[in-house]
Tab-separated table of N, CA and C in Angstrom:
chain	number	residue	atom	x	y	z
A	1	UNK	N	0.836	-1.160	0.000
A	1	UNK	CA	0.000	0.000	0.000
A	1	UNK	C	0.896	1.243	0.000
A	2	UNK	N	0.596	1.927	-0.499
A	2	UNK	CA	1.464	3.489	-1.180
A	2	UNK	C	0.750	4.453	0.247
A	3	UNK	N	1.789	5.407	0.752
A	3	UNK	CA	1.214	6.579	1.443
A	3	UNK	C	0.996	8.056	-0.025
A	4	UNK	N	-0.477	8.850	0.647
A	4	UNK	CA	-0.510	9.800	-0.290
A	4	UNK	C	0.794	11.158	-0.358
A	5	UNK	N	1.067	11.443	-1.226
A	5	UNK	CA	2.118	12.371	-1.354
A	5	UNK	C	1.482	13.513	-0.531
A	6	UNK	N	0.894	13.914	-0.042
A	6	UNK	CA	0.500	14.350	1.127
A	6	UNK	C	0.707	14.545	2.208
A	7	UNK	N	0.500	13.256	2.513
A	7	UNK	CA	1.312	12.487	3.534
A	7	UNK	C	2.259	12.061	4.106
A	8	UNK	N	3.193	12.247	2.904
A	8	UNK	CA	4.682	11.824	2.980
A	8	UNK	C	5.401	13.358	4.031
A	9	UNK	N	6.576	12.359	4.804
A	9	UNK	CA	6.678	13.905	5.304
A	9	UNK	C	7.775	13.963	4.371
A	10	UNK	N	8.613	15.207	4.684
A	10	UNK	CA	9.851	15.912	3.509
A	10	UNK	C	10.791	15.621	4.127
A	11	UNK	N	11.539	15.437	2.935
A	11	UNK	CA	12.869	14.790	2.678
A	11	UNK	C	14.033	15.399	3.529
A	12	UNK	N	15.092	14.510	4.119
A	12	UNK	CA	16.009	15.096	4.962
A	12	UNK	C	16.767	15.952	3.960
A	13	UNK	N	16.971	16.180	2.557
A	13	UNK	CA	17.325	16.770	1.532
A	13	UNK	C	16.756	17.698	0.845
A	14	UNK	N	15.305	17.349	1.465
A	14	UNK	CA	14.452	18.834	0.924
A	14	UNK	C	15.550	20.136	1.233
A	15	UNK	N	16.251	20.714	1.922
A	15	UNK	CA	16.571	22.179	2.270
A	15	UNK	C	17.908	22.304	0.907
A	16	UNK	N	18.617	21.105	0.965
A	16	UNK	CA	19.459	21.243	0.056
A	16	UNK	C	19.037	21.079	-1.535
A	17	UNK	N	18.256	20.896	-1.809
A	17	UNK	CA	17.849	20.734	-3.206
A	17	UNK	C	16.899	22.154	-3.730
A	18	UNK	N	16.269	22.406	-2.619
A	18	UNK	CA	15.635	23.741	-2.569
A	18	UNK	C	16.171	24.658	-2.469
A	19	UNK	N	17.520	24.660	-2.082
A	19	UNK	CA	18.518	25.897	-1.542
A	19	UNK	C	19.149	25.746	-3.352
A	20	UNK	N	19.532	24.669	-4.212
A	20	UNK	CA	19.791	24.719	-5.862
A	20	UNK	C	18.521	25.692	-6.153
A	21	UNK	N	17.232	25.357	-5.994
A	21	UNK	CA	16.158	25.699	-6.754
A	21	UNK	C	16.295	27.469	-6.670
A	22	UNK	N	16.419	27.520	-5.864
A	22	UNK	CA	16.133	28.824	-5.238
A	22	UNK	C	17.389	29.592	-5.951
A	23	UNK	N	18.655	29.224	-5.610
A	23	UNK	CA	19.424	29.840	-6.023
A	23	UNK	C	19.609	30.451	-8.315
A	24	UNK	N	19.006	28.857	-8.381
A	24	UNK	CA	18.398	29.337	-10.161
A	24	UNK	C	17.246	30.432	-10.552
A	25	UNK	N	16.800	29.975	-9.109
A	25	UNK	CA	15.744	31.393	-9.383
A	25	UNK	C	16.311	32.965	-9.436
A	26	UNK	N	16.812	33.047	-8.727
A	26	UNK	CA	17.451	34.302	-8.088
A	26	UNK	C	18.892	34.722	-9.175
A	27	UNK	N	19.525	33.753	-9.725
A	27	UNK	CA	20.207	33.661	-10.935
A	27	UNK	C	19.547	34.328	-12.350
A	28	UNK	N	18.382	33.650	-12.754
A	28	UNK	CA	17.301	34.350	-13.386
A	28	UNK	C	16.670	35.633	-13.306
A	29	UNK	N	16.329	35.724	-12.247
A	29	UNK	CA	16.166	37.371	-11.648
A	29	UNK	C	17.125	38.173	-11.999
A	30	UNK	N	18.327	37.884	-11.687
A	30	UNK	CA	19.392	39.038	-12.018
A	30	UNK	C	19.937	38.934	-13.058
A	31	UNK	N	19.399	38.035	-14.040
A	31	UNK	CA	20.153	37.897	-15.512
A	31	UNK	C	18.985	38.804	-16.127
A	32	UNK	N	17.463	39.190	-15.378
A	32	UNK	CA	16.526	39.703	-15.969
A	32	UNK	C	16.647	41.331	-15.834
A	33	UNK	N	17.684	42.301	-15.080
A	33	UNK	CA	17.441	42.874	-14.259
A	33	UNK	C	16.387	42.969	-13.673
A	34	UNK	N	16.213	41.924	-12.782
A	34	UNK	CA	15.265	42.261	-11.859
A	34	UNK	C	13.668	42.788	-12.682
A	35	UNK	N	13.584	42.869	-13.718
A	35	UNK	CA	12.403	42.874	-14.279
A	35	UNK	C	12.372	44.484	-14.460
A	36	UNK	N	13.324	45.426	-14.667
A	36	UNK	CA	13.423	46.579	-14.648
A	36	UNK	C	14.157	46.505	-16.597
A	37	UNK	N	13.067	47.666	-17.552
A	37	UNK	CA	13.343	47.434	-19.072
A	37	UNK	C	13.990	48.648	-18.794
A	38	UNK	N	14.087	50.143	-18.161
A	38	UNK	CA	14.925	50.976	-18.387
A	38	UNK	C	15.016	51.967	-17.264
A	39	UNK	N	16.806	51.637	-16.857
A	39	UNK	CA	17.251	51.982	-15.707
A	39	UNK	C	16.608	53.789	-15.471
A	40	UNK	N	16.849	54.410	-17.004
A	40	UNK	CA	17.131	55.664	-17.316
A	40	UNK	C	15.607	56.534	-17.017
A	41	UNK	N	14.231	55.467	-17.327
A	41	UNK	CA	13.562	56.056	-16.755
A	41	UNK	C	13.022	56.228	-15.109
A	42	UNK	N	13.619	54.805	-14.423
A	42	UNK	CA	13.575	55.479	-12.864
A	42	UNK	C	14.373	56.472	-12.402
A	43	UNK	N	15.636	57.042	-12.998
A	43	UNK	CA	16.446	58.038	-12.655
A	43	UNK	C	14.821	59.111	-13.388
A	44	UNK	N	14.848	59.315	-14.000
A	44	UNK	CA	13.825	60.477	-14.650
A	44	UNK	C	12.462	60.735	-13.445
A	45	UNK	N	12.028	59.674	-13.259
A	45	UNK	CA	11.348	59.700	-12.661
A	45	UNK	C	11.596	59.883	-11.161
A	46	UNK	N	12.237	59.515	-10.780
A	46	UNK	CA	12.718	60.110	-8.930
A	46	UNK	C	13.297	61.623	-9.107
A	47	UNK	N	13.763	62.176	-10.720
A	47	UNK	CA	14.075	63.336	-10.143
A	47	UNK	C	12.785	64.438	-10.283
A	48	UNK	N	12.382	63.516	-10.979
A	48	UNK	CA	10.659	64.974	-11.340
A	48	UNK	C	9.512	64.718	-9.931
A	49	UNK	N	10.087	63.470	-9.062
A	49	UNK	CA	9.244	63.391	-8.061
A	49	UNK	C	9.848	64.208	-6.881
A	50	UNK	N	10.998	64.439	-7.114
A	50	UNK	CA	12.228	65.182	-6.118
A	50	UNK	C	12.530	64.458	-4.896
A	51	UNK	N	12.405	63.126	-5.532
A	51	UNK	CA	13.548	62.498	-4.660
A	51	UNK	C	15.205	62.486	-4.877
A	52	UNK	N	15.619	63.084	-6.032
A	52	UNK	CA	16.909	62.909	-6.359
A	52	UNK	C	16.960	64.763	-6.682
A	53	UNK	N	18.143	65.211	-6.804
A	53	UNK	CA	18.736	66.557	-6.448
A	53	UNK	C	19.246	66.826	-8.497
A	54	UNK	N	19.529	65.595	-8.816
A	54	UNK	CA	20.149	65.465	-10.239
A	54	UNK	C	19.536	63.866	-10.675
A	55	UNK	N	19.164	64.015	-12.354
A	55	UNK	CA	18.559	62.911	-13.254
A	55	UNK	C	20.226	62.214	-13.278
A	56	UNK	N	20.232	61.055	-12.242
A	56	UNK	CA	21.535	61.052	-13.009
A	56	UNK	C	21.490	59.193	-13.069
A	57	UNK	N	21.638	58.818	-14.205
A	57	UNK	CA	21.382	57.266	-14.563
A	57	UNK	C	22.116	55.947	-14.031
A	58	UNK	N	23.729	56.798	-14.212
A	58	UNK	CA	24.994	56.330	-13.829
A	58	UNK	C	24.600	55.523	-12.164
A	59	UNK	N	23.845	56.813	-11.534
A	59	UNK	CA	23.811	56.054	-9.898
A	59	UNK	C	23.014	54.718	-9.985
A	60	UNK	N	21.887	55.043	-10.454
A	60	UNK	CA	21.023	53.848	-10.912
A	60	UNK	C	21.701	52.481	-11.416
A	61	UNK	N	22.074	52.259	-12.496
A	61	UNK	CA	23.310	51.441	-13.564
A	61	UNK	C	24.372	50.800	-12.019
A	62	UNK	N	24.476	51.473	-11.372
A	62	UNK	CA	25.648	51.262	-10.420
A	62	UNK	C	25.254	50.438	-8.841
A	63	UNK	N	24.065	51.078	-8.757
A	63	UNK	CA	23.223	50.610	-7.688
A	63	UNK	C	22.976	48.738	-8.013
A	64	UNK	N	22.046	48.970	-9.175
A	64	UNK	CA	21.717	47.878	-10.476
A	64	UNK	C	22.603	46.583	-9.566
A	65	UNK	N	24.278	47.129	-10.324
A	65	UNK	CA	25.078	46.163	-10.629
A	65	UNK	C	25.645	45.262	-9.172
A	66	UNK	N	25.504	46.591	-8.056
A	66	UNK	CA	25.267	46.254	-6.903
A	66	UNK	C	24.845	45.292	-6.337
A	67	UNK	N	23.568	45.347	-6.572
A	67	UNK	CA	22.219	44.104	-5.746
A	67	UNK	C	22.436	43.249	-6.794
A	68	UNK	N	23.132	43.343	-7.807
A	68	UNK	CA	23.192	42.159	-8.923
A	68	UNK	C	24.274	40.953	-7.849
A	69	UNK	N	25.476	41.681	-7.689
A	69	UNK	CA	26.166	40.993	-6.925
A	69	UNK	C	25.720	40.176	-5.866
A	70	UNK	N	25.481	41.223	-4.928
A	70	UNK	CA	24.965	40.783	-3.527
A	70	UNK	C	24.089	39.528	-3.387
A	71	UNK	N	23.057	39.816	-4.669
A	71	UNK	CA	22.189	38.212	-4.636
A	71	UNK	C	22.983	37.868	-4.868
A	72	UNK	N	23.367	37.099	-6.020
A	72	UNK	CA	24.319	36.282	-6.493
A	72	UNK	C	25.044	35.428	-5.655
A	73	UNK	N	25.815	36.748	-4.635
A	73	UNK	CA	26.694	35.647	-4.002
A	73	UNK	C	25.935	35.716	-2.845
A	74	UNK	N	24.747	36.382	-2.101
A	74	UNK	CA	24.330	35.300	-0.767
A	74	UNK	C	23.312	33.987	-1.281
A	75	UNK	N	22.294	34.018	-2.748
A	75	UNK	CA	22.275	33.079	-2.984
A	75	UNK	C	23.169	31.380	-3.290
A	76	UNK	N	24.475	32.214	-3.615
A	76	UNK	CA	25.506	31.300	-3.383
A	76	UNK	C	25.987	30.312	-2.128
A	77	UNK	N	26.111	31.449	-1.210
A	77	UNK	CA	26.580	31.371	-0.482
A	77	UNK	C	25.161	30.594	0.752
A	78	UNK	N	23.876	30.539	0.393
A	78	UNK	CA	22.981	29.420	1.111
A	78	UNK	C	23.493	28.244	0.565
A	79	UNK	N	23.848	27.963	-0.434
A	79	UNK	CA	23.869	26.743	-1.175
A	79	UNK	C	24.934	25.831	-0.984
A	80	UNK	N	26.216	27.170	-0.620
A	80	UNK	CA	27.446	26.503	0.220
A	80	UNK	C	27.334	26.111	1.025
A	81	UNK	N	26.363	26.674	2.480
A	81	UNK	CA	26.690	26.534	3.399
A	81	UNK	C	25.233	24.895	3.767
A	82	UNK	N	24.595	25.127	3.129
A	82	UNK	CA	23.825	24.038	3.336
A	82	UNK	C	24.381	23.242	2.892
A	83	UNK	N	24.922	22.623	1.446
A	83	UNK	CA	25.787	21.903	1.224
A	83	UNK	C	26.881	21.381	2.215
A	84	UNK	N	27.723	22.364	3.012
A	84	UNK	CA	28.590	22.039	3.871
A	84	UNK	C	28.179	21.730	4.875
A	85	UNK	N	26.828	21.891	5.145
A	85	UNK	CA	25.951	21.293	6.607
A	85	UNK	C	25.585	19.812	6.375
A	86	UNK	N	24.999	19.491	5.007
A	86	UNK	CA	24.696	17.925	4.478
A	86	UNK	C	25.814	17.286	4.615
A	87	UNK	N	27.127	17.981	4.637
A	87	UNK	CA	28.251	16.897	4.123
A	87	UNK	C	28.521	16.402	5.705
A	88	UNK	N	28.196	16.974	6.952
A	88	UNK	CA	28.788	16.474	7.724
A	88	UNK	C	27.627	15.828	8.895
A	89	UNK	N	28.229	14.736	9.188
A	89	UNK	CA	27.387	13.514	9.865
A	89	UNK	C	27.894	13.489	11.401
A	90	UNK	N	27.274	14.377	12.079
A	90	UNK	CA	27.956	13.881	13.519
A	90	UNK	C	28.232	13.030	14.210
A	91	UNK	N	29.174	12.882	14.190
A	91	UNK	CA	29.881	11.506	15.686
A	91	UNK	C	30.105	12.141	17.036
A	92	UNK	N	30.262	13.428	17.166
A	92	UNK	CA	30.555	14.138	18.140
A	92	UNK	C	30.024	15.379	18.545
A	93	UNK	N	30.451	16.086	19.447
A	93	UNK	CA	29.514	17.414	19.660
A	93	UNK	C	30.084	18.678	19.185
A	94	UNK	N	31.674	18.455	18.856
A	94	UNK	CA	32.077	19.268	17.689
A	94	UNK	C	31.599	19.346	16.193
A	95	UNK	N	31.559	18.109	15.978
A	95	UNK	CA	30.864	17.705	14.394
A	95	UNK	C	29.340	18.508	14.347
A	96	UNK	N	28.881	18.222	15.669
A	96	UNK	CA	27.668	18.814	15.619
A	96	UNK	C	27.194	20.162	15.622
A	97	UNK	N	28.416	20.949	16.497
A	97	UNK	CA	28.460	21.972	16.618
A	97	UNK	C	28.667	22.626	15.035
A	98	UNK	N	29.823	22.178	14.396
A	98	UNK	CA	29.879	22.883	13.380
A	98	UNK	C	29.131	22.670	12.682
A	99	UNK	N	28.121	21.717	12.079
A	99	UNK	CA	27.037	21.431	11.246
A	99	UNK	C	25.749	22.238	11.483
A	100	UNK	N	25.768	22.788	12.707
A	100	UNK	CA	24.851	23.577	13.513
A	100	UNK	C	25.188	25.512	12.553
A	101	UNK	N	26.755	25.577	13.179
A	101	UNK	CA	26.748	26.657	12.588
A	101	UNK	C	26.948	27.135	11.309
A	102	UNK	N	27.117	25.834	10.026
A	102	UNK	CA	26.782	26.358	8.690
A	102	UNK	C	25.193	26.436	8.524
A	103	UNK	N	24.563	25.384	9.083
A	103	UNK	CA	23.278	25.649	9.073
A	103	UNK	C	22.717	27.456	9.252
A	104	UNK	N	23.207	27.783	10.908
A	104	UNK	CA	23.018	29.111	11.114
A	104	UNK	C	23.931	30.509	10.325
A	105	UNK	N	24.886	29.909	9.341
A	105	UNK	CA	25.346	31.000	8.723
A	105	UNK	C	24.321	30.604	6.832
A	106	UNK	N	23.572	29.879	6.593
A	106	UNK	CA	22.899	29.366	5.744
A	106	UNK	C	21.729	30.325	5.669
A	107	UNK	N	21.269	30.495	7.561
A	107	UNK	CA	19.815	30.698	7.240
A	107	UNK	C	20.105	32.614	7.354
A	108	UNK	N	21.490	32.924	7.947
A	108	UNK	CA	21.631	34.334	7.552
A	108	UNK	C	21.816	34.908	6.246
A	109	UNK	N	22.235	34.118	5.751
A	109	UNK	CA	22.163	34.501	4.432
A	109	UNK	C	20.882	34.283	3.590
A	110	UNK	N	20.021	33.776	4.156
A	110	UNK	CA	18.440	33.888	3.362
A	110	UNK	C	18.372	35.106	4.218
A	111	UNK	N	18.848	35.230	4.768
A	111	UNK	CA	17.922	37.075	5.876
A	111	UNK	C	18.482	38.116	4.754
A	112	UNK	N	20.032	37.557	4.554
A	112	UNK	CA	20.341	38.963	3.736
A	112	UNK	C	19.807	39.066	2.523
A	113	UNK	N	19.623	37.914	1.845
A	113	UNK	CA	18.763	37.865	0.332
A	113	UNK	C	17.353	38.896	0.538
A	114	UNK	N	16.993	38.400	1.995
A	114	UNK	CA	15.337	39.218	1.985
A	114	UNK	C	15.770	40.636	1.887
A	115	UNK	N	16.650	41.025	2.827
A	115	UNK	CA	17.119	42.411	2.522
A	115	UNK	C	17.412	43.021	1.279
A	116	UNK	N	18.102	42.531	0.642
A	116	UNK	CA	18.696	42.891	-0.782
A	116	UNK	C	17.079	43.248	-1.642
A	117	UNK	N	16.319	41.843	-1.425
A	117	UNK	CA	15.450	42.326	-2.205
A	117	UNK	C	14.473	43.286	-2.143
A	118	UNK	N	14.371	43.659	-0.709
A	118	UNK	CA	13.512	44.893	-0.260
A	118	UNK	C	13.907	45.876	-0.932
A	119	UNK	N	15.402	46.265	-0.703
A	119	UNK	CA	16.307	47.029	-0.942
A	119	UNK	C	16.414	47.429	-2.290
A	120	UNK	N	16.077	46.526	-3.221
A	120	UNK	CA	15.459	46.357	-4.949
A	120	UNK	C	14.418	47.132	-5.326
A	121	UNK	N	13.233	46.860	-4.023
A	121	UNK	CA	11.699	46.957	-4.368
A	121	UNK	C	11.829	48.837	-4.052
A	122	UNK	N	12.694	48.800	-2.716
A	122	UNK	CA	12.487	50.737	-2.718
A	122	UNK	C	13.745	51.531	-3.421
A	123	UNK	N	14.265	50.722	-4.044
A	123	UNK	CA	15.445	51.942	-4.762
A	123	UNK	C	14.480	52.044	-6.064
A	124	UNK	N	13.861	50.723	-6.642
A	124	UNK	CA	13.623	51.125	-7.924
A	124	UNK	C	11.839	51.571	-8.267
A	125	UNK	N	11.422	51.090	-7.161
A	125	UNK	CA	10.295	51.533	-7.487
A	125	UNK	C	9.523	50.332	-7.997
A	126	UNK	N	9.399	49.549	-7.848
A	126	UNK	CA	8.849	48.213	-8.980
A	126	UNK	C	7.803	47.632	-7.862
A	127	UNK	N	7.096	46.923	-8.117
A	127	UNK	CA	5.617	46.680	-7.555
A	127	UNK	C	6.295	45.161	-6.911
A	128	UNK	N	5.921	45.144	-5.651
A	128	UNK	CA	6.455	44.503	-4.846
A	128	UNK	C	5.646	42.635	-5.337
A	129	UNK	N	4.318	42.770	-5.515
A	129	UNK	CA	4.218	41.681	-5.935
A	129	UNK	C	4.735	40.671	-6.743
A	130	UNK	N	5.334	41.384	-7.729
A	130	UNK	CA	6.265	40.764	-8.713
A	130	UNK	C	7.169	40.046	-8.268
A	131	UNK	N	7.577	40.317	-7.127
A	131	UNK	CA	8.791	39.950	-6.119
A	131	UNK	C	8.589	38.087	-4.831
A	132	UNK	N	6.807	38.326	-5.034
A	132	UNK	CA	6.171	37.202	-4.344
A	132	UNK	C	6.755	36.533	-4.124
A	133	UNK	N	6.889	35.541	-4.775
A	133	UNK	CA	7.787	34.156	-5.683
A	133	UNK	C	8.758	34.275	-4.905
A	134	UNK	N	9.586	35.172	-4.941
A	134	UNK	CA	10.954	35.223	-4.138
A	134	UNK	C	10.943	35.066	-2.856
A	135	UNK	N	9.993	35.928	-1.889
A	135	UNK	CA	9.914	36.336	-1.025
A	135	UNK	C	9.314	34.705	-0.190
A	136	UNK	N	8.842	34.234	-1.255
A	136	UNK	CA	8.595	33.004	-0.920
A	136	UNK	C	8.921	31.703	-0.593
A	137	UNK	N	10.161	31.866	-1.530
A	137	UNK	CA	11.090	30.539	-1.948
A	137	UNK	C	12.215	31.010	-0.792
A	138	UNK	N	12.594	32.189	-0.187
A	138	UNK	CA	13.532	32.109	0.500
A	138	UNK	C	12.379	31.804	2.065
A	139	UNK	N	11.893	32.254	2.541
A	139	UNK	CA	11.092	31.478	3.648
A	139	UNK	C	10.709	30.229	3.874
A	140	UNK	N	10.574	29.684	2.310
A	140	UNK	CA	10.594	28.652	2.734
A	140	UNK	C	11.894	27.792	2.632
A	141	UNK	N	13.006	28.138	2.733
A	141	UNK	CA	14.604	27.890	2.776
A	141	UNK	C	14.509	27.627	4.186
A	142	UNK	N	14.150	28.736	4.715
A	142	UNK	CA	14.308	29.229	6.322
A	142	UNK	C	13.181	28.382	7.010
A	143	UNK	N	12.363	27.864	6.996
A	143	UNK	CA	11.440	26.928	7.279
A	143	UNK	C	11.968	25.827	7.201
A	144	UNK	N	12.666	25.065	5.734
A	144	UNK	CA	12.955	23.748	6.023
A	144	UNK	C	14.486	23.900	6.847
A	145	UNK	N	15.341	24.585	6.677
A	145	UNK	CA	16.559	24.368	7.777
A	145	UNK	C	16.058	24.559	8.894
A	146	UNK	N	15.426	25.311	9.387
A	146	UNK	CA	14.523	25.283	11.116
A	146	UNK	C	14.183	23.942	11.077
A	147	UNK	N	13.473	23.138	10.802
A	147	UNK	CA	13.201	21.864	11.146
A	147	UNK	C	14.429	20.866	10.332
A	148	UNK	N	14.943	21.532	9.726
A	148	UNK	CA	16.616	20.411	9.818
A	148	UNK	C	17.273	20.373	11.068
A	149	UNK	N	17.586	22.132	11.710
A	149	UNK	CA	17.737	21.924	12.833
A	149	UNK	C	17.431	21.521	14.286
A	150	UNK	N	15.989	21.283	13.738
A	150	UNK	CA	15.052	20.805	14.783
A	150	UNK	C	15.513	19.132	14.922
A	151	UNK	N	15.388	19.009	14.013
A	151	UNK	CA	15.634	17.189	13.683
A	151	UNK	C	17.112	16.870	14.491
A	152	UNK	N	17.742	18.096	14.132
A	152	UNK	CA	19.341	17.603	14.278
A	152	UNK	C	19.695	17.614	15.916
A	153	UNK	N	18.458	18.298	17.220
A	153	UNK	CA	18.736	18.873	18.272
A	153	UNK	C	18.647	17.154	19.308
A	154	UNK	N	18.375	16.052	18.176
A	154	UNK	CA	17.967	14.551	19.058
A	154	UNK	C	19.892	14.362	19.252
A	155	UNK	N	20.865	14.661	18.060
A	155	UNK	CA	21.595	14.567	18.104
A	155	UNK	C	22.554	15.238	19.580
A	156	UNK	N	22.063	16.138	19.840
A	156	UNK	CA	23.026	17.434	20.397
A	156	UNK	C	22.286	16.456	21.774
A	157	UNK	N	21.142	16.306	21.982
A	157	UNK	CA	20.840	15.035	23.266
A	157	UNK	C	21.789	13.888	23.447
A	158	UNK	N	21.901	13.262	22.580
A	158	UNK	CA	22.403	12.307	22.196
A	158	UNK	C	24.224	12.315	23.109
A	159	UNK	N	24.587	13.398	22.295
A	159	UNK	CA	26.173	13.659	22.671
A	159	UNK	C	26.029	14.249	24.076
A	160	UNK	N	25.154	14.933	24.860
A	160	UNK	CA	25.265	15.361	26.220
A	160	UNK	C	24.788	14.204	26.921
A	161	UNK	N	24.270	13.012	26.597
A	161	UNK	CA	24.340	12.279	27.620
A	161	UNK	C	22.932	12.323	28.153
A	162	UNK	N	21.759	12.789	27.429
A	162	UNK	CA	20.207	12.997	27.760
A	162	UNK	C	19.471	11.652	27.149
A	163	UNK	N	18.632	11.078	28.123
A	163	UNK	CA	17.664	10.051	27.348
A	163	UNK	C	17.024	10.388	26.254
């Protein structure tokens, strides 16, 4: 008899395969700029709203290339560090410890992705919904490593010597 996919709970690999997914997403995004067709008219437009002192494009273009980075490499950099959390199997409470803290340098770096992308939504002006999807796929990053680390805390019992 088959359980319904429903039912099934998720994979001890769900966070790492999702942390790839996510990161193609966010790859895509910034190969799109961000869904922005011309830098030159949000400079135009923040200066006739007088948020800017001078139309000047260059800051824009520069800003751009900025948050281009920044995703890039903290999406990267979840993918490392979850990766480097899967690779290690505790025998000990060092092993554990450090598997603990790529986990927790994993799920900071989904914090900084959320930032970056806020940081997208008010420099350029672009309608935050568009952004959903994202806002989505990294929470739920941060959801399945919380219950990786949840799973992993029988371990940290385990090595102190707790029934």
């Amino acid at each position: 008899m088959s359980v319904l996919a429903s039912d099934r709970p998720v994979s001890k690999f769900e966070a790492v395969y999702h942390a790839h997914v996510m990161r193609d997403m966010f790859n895509q995004l910034v190969l799109r700029n961000f869904g922005i067709r011309d830098v030159g008219s949000i400079a135009r437009r923040k200066y006739i709203l007088g948020k800017d002192n001078i139309e000047n494009r260059d800051k824009y273009e520069c800003l751009l290339d900025e948050y281009r980075g920044a995703i890039v490499r903290f999406a990267a950099s979840v993918v490392q560090d979850v990766s480097a959390a899967n690779a290690i199997y505790p025998k000990n409470l060092s092993e554990y410890n450090q598997r603990r803290a790529y986990q927790t340098h994993a799920l900071a770096a989904c914090r900084q992705l959320t930032v970056e992308i806020q940081s997208v939504v008010d420099t350029f002006d672009v309608d935050v919904n568009d952004y959903a999807q994202y806002s989505n796929a990294i929470n739920r990053e941060i959801d399945l490593i919380k219950r990786w680390r949840k799973s992993d805390n029988r371990f940290c019992k385990r090595f102190l010597g707790s029934p």
